[in-house]
Coordinates of C-alpha atoms in Angstrom, one line a residue:
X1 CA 151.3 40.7 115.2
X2 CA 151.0 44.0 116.8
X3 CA 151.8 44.6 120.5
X4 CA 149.6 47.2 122.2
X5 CA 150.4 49.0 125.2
X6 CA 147.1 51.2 127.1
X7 CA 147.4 53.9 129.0
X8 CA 145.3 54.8 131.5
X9 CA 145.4 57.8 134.0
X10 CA 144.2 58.1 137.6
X11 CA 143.7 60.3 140.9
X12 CA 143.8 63.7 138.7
X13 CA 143.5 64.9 134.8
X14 CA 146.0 67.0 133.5
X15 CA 148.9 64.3 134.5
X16 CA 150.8 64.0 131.3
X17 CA 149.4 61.0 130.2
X18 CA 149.7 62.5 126.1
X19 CA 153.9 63.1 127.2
X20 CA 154.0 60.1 129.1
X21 CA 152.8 58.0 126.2
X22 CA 154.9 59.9 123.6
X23 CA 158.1 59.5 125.4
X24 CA 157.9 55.8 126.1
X25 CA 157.2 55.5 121.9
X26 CA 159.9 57.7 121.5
X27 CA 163.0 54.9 123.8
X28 CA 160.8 52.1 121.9
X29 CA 161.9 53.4 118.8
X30 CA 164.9 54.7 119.0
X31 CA 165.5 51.2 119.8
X32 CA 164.5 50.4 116.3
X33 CA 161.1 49.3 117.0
X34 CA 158.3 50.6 114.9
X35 CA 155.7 52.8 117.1
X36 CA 152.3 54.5 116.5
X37 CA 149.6 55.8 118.0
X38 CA 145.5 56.8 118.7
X39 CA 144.1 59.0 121.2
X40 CA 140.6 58.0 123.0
X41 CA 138.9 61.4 123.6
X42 CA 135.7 60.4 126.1
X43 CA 133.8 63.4 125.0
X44 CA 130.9 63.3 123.0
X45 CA 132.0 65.7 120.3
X46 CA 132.6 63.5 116.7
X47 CA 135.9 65.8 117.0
X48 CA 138.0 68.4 118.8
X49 CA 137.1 70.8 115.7
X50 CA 134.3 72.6 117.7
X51 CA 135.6 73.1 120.7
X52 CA 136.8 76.5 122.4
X53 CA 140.7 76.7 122.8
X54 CA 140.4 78.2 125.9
X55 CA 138.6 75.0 127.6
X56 CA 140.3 72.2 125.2
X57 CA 143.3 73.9 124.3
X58 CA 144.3 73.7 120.2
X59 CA 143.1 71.5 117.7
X60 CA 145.7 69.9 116.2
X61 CA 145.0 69.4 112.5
X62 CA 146.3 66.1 110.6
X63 CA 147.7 65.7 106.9
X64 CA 144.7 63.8 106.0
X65 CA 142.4 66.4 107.6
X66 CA 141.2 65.4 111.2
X67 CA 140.7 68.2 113.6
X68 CA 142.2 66.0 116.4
X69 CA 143.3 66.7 120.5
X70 CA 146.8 68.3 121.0
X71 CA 147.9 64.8 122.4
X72 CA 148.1 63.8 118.6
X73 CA 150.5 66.6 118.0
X74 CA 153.2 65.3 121.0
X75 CA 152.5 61.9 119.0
X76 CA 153.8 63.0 115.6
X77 CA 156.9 65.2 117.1
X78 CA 158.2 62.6 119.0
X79 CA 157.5 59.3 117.4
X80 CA 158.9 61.6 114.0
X81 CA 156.1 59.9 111.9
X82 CA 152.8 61.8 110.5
X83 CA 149.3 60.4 112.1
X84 CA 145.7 60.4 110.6
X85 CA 141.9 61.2 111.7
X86 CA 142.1 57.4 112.6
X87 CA 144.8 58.1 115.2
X88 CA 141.8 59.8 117.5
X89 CA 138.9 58.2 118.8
X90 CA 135.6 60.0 120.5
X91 CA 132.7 59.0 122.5
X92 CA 130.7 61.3 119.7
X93 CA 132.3 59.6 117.2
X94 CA 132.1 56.1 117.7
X95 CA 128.1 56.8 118.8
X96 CA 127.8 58.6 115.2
X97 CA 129.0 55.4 113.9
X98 CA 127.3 52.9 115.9
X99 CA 124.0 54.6 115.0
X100 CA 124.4 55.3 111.3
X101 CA 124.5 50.9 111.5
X102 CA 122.0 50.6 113.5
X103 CA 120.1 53.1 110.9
X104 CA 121.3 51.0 108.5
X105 CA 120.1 47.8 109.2
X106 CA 123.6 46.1 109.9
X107 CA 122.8 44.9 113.4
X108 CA 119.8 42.7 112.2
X109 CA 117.1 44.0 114.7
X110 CA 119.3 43.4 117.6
X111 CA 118.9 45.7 120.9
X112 CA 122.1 48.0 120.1
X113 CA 123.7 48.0 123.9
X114 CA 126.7 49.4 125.4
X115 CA 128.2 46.2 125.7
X116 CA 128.8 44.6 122.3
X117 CA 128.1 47.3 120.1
X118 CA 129.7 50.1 121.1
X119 CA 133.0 48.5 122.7
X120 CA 133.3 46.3 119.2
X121 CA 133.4 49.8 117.8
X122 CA 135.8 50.7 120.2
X123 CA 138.1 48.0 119.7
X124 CA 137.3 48.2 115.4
X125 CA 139.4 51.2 115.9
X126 CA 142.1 50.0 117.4
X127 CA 142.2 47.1 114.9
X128 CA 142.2 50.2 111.9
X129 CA 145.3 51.8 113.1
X130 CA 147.0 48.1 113.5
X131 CA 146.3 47.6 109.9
X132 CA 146.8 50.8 108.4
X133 CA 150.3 50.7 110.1
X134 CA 151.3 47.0 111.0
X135 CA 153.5 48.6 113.8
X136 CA 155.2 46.5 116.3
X137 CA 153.6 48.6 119.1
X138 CA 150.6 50.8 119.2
X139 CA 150.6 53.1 122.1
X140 CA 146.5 53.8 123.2
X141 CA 145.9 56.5 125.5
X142 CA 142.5 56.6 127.3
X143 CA 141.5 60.4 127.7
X144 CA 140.3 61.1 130.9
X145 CA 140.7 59.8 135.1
X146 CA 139.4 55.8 135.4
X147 CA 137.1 56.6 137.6
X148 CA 135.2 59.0 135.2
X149 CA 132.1 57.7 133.6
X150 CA 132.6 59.2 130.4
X151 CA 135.9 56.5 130.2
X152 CA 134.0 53.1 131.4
X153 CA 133.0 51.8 127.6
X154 CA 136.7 52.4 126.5
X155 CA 138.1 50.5 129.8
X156 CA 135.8 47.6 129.2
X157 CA 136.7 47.8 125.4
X158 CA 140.6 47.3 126.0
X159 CA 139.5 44.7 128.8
X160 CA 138.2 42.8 126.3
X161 CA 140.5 43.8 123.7
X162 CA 143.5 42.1 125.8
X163 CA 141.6 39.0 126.1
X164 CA 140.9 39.1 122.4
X165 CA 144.6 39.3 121.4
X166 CA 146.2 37.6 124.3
X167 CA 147.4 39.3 127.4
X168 CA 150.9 38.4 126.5
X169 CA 150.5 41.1 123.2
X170 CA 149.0 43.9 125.7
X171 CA 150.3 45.9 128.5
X172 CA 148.5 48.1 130.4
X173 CA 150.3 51.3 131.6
X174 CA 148.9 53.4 134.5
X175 CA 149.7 57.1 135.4
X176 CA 148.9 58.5 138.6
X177 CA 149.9 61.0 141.1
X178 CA 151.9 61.0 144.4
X179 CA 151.2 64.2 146.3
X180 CA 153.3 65.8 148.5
X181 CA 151.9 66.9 151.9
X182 CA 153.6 69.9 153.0
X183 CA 152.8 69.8 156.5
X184 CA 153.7 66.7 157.5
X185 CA 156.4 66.1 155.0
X186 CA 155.1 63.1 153.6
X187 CA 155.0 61.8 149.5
X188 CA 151.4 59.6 149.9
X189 CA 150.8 56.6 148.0
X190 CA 146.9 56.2 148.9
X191 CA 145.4 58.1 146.2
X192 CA 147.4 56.0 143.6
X193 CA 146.3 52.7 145.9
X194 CA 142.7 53.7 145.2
X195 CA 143.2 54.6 141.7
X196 CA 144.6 51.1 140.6
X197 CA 141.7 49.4 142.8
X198 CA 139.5 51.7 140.8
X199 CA 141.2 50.1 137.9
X200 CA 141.6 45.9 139.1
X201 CA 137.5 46.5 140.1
X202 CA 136.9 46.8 136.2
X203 CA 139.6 44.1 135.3
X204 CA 142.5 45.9 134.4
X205 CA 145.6 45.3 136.6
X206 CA 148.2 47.6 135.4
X207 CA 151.6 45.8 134.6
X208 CA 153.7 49.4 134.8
X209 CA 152.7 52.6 137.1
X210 CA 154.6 55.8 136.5
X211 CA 154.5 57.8 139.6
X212 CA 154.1 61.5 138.8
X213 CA 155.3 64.1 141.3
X214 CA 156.8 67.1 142.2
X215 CA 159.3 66.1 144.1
X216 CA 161.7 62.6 143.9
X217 CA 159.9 59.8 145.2
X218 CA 161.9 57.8 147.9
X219 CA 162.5 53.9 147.1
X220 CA 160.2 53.2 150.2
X221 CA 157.7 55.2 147.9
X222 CA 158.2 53.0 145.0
X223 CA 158.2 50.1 147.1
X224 CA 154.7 50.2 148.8
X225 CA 153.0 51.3 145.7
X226 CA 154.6 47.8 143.9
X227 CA 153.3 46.0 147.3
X228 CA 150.2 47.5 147.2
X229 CA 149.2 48.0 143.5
X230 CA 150.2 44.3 142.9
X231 CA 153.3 44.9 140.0
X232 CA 156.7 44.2 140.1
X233 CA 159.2 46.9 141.9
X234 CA 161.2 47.1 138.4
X235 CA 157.5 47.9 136.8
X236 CA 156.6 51.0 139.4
X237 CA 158.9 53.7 138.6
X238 CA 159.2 57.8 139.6
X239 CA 158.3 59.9 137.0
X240 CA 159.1 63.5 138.4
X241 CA 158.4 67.1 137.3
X242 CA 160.6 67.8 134.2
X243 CA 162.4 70.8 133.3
X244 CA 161.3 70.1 129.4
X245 CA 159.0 67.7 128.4
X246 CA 161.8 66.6 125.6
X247 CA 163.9 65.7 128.7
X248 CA 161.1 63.3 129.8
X249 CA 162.0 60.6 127.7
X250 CA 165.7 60.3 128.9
X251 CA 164.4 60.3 132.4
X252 CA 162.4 57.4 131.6
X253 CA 165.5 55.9 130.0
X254 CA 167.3 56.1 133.4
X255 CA 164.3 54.5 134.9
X256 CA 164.4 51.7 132.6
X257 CA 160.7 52.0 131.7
X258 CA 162.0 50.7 128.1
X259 CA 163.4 47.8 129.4
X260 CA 160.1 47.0 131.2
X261 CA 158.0 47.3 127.9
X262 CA 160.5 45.2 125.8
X263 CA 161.0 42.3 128.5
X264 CA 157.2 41.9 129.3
X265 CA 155.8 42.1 125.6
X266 CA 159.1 40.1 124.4
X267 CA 160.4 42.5 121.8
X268 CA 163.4 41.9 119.9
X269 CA 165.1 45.6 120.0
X270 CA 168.8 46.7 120.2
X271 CA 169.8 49.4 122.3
X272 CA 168.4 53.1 122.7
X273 CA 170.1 55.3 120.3
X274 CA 169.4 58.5 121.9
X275 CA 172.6 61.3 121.2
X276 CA 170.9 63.4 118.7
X277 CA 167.8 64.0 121.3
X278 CA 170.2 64.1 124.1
X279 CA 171.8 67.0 122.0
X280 CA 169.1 68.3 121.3
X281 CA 167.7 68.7 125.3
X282 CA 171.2 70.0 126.1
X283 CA 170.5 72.7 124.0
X284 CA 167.0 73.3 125.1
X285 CA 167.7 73.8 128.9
X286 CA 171.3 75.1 128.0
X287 CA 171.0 77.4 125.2
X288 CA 173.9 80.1 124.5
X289 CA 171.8 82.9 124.3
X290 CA 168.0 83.9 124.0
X291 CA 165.7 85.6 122.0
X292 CA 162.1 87.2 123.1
X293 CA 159.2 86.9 120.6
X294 CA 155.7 88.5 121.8
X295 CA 152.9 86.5 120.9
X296 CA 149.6 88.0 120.2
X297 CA 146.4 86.5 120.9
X298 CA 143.0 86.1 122.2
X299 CA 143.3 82.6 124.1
X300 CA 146.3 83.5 125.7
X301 CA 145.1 82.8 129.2
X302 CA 145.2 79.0 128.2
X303 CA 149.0 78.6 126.8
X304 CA 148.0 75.3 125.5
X305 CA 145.9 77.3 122.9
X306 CA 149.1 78.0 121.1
X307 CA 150.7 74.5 121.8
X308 CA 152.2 74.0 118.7
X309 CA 153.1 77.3 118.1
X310 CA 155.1 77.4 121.4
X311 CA 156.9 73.8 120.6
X312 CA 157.7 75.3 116.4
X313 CA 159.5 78.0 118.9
X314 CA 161.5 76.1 120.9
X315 CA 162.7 73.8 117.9
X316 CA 163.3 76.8 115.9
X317 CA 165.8 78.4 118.9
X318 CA 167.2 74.8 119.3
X319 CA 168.2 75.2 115.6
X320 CA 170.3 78.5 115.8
X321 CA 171.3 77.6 119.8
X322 CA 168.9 79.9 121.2
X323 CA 166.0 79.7 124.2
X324 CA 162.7 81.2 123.6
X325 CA 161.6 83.9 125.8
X326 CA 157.7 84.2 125.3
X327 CA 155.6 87.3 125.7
X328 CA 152.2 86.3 126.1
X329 CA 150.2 89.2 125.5
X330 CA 145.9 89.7 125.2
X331 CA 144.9 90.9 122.0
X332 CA 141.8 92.5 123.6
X333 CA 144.5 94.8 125.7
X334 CA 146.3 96.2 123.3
X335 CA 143.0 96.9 121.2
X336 CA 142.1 99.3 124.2
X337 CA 145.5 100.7 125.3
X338 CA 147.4 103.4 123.4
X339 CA 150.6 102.0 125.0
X340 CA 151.0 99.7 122.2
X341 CA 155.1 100.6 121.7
X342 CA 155.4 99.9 125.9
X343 CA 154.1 97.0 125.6
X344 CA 155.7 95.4 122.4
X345 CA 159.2 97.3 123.0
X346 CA 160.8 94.2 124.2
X347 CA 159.8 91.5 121.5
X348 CA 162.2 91.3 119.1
X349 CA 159.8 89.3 116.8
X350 CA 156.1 89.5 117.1
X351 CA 153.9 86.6 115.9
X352 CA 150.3 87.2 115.3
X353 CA 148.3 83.4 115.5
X354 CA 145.1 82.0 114.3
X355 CA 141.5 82.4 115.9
X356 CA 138.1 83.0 115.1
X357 CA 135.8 85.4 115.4
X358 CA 135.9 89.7 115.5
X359 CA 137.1 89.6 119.0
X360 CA 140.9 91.2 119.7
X361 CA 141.2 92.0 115.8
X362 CA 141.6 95.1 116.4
X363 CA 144.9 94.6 118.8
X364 CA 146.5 92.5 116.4
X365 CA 145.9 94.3 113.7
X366 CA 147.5 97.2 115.9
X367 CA 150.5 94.6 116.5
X368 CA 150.9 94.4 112.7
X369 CA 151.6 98.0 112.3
X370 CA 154.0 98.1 115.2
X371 CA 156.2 95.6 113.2
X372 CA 155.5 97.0 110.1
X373 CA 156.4 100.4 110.3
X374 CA 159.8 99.6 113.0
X375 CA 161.1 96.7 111.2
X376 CA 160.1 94.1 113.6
X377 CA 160.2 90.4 112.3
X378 CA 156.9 89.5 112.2
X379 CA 154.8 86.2 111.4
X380 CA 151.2 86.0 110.8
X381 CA 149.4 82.8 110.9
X382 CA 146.2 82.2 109.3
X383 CA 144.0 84.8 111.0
X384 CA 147.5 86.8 111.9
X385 CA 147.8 86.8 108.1
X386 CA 144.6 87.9 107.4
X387 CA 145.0 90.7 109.8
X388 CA 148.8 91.6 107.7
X389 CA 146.6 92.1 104.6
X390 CA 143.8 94.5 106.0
X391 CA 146.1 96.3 107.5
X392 CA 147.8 96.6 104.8
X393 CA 145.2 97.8 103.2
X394 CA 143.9 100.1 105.3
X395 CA 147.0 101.8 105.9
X396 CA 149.4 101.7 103.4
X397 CA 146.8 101.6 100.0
X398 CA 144.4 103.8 102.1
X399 CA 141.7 101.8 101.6
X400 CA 139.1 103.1 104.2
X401 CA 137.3 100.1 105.8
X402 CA 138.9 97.2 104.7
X403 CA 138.2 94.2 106.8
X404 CA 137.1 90.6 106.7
X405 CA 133.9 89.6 105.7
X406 CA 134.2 87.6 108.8
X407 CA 134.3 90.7 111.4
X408 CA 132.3 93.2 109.0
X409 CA 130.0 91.3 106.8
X410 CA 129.4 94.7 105.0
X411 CA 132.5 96.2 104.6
X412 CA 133.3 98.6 101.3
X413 CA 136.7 96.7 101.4
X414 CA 136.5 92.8 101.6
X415 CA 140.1 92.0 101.3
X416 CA 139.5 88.8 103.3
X417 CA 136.4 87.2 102.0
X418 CA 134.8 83.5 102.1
X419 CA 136.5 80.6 100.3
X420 CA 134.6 79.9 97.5
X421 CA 132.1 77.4 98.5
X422 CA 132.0 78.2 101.9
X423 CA 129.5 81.1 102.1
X424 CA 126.5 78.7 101.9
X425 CA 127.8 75.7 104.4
X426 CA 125.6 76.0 107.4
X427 CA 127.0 72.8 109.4
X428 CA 130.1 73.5 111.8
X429 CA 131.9 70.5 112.3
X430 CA 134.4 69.3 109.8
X431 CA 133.3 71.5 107.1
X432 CA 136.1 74.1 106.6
X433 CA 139.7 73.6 104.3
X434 CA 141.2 71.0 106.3
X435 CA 144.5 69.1 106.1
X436 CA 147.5 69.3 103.3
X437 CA 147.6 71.5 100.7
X438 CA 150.2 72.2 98.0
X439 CA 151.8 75.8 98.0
X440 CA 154.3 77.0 95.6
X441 CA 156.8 79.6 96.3
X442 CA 157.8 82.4 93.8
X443 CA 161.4 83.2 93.2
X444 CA 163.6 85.1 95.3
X445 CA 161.1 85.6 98.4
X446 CA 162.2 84.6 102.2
X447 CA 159.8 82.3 102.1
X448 CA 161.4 80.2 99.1
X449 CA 165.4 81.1 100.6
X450 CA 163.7 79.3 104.1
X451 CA 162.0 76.2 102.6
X452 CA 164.6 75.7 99.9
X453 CA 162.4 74.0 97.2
X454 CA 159.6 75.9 95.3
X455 CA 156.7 73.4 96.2
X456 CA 156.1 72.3 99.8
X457 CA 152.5 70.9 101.4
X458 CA 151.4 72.2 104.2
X459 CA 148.2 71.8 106.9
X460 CA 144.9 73.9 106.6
X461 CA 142.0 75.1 109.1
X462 CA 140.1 78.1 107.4
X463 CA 137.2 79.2 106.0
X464 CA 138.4 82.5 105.1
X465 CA 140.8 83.6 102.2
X466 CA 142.5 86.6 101.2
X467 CA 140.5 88.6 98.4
X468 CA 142.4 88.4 94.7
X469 CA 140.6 91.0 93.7
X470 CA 142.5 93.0 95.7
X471 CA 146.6 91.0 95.4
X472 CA 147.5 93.1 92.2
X473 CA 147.0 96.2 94.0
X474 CA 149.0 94.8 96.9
X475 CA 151.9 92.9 95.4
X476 CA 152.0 97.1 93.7
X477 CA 152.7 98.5 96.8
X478 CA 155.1 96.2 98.1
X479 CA 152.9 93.3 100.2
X480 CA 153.6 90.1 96.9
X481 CA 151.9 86.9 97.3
X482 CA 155.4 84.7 98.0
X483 CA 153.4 81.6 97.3
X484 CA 150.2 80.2 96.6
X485 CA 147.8 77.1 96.5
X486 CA 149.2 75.6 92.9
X487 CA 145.4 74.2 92.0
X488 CA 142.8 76.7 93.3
X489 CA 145.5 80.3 92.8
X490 CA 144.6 81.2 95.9
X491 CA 147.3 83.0 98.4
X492 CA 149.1 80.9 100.6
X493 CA 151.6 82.9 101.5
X494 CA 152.2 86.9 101.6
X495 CA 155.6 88.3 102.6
X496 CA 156.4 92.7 102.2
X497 CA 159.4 93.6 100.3
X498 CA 162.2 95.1 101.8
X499 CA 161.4 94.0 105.6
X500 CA 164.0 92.3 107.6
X501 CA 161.3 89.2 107.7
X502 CA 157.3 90.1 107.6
X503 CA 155.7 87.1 106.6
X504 CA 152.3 85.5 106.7
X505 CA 150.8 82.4 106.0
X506 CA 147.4 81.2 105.7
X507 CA 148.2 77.5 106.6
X508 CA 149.8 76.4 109.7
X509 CA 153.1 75.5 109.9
X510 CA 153.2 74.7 113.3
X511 CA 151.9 71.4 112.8
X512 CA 154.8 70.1 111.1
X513 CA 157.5 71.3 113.5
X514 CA 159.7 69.1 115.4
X515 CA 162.4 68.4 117.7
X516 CA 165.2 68.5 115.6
X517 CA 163.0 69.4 112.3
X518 CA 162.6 73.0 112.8
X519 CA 159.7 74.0 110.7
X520 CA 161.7 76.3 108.0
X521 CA 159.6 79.7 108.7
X522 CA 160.0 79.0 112.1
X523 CA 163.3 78.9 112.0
X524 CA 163.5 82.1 109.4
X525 CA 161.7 84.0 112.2
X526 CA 163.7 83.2 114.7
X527 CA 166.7 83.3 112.7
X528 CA 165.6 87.1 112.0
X529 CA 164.6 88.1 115.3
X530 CA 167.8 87.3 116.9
X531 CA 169.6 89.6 114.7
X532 CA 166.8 92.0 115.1
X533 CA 167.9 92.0 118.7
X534 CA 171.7 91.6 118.4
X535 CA 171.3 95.5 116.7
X536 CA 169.4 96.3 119.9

């Protein structure tokens, strides 16, 4: 059967417990062990779908569909494997599930508790991904800091889950913090003590504690928290501020957290075979030159907004030995300055993300020209495409007023309009395009030289589409739709003649960017931009 190893966080949020997991998948199987993984979120949305970037950071957007947490995305680039809506769990949604029974009928009249009802649901989950996968391990994280009383049903459901399975197939995996105390010069270990009592006084002793800091710990460190959190010395180990998060899983290699996991749960693995992700972080932190690629947005203040965007980056400059210097700039600022060229004169690429909503349109749409008109390498992305084709539009077929139907319902010009069958939805959750979508490329665009093969599938999160009505008149004047959705004929991808590389897409090919898997118009950006900036 399955082994499952549940990881919890304590003292603070924001620890690393979505890296933390991910890189002890990745040592687990590049020793040849099959990994996967699900995500318990303990907020009551049913998903992440609805929640503003700027609190949550991005939804992360599955092949199947599921608008999932970013955690999901760290999953699937380091474990190399695509996950599902399955792969991440809510408070919302298991409630939504536990009622529709109890609706139903299926409990038989019985008071519907906390305890067995929800926590059966909780641990039905975990049992789905085991059989949809039949893994050797299945890495759970629990969202949240124990402690928090959103968490307690999904601690008692994995407390019960390990007695259900047999301790000797589970292994619980704690991440806390050891602050540094400036004025007295001292690394503490109380907070993590109280964190793991937390944690024992709701029947969970932790069999492996990675100590997060800023600073290395000193053995004497590591030693009290073993003595005092009741775990082996070899099973409490430093886990220290990272340059990269990709170097994270070869400093757990040196701490032999691998050798931990495969001694307790008795796994038969062979050795780590990490070269090619060694190569790859020698690159990362030691690349032979750089590139800088403005980003324009409207959640920039939160640069998890843009997660996956900023990872696509990095594996993209990997791919031609390059770092990524990033120019985070508000979209809202450049739609009230006239300083646009001051402010975008350094980039040489500009990408143009997704959002929602009429906010900072204006700015990107300013952004657009900029590239447009100097020869910039630019890449739109869903919204940022949208904004390509009214400006566009507006400027080079002179159509006065073009806009989405999303910003100006009553424009003379709706070049972006509803998909069809989306005007008249009403609920918000789950109810746009979601997931993978076929898209095939026409002949000799960028867009096909990139991919190299004429039909790729890639992942959705829109409502709005780009107006055929108006693609003849474009494709005219220079803007061609380089690909499109092969069963509905509606654009995918729009790319303008002539440029160096100015190309849009409606999907999201962030999501399906990895270390060492560049995304291919990732890489074409990048690819362009440096050589946009070696003419500088």
């Amino acid at each position: 059967m399955s082994k499952f190893i549940f990881v919890t966080g304590g003292v603070v949020s924001g620890l690393g417990k979505g890296i933390t997991a991910a890189s002890l998948g990745l040592l687990l199987r590049s020793r040849g062990l099959t990994v996967t993984a699900l995500k318990f979120d303990p907020y009551v949305n049913v998903d992440a779908g609805t929640m503003n970037p700027l609190q949550h950071g991005e939804v992360f957007v599955t092949a199947d569909g599921g608008e999932t947490d970013l955690d999901l995305g760290h999953y699937e680039r380091f474990l190399g494997k695509e996950l599902g809506r399955i792969n991440n769990v809510t408070t919302g949604g298991i409630y939504y599930e536990v009622i529709n029974r109890e609706r139903r009928g299926d409990f038989l009249g019985a008071t519907v508790q906390i305890v067995p009802h929800v926590t059966n649901e909780i641990k039905a989950s975990i049992h789905r991904v085991a059989e949809a996968n039949d893994p050797d391990v299945i890495l759970v994280e629990v969202g949240g800091t124990v402690g928090d009383i959103e968490s307690l049903p999904f601690l008692e459901a994995i407390r019960q889950f390990a007695l259900d399975v047999g301790r000797q197939n589970v292994l619980f995996v704690h991440v806390t913090l050891i602050p540094y105390l400036a004025m007295s010069g001292e690394q503490k270990t109380k907070p993590t003590q109280h964190s793991v009592a937390e944690l024992r006084s709701l029947g969970i002793q932790p069999d492996l504690i990675f100590c997060r800091s800023e600073k290395p710990l000193a053995d004497e460190v590591l030693d009290k928290v073993a003595l005092f959190c009741s775990v082996d010395r070899q099973a409490a180990l430093a886990n220290t501020d990272s340059p990269s998060i990709y170097a994270v899983p070869l400093d757990m290699l040196e701490e032999g957290a691998d050798r931990v996991v495969i001694e307790r749960l008795q796994l038969e693995a062979g050795p780590a075979d990490l070269e090619a992700w060694r190569r790859m972080v020698n690159t990362v932190l030691n690349p032979r030159r750089r590139v800088r690629i403005a980003i324009v947005g409207k959640y920039v203040e939160l640069k998890d907004a843009y997660l996956s965007i900023n990872e696509a980056l990095i594996h993209a400059g990997v791919e031609h030995g390059s770092g990524v210097d990033i120019d985070w700039l508000d979209a809202e600022v450049l739609e009230e300055t006239e300083e646009v060229s001051s402010l975008l004169a350094k980039a040489d690429g500009i990408l143009v993300p997704g959002a929602f909503g009429h906010r900072g349109v204006e700015g990107k749409i300013k952004a657009v020209t900029y590239a447009r008109t100097r020869g910039i390498p630019f890449f739109g992305i869903c919204m940022g495409m949208q904004c390509m084709v009214i400006e566009f539009c507006r400027e080079v077929l002179g159509l006065v007023g073009a806009n989405s139907t999303e910003f100006a319902p009553k424009t003379p010009h709706p070049v972006v309009d509803f998909l069809p069958g989306q005007a008249d939805i009403k609920e918000m959750g789950g109810s746009m395009r979601l997931g993978s979508y076929p898209c095939r490329m026409a002949e000799g665009t960028l867009s096909r030289k990139a991919y190299g093969r004429e039909t790729v599938c890639e992942r959705h999160r829109h409502r709005y589409e780009v107006n055929n009505e108006y693609v003849e008149g474009m494709s005219r004047a220079g803007l061609i739709p380089a690909g499109l959705w092969i069963q509905g004929g509606l654009v995918e991808i729009m790319e303008l003649a002539g440029h160096p590389w100015f190309v849009g897409t409606q999907f999201h090919p962030e999501f399906r960017s990895g270390p060492g898997t560049p995304h291919p118009l990732f890489a074409g950006f990048v690819g362009a931009a440096l050589e946009q900036r070696g003419k500088a």
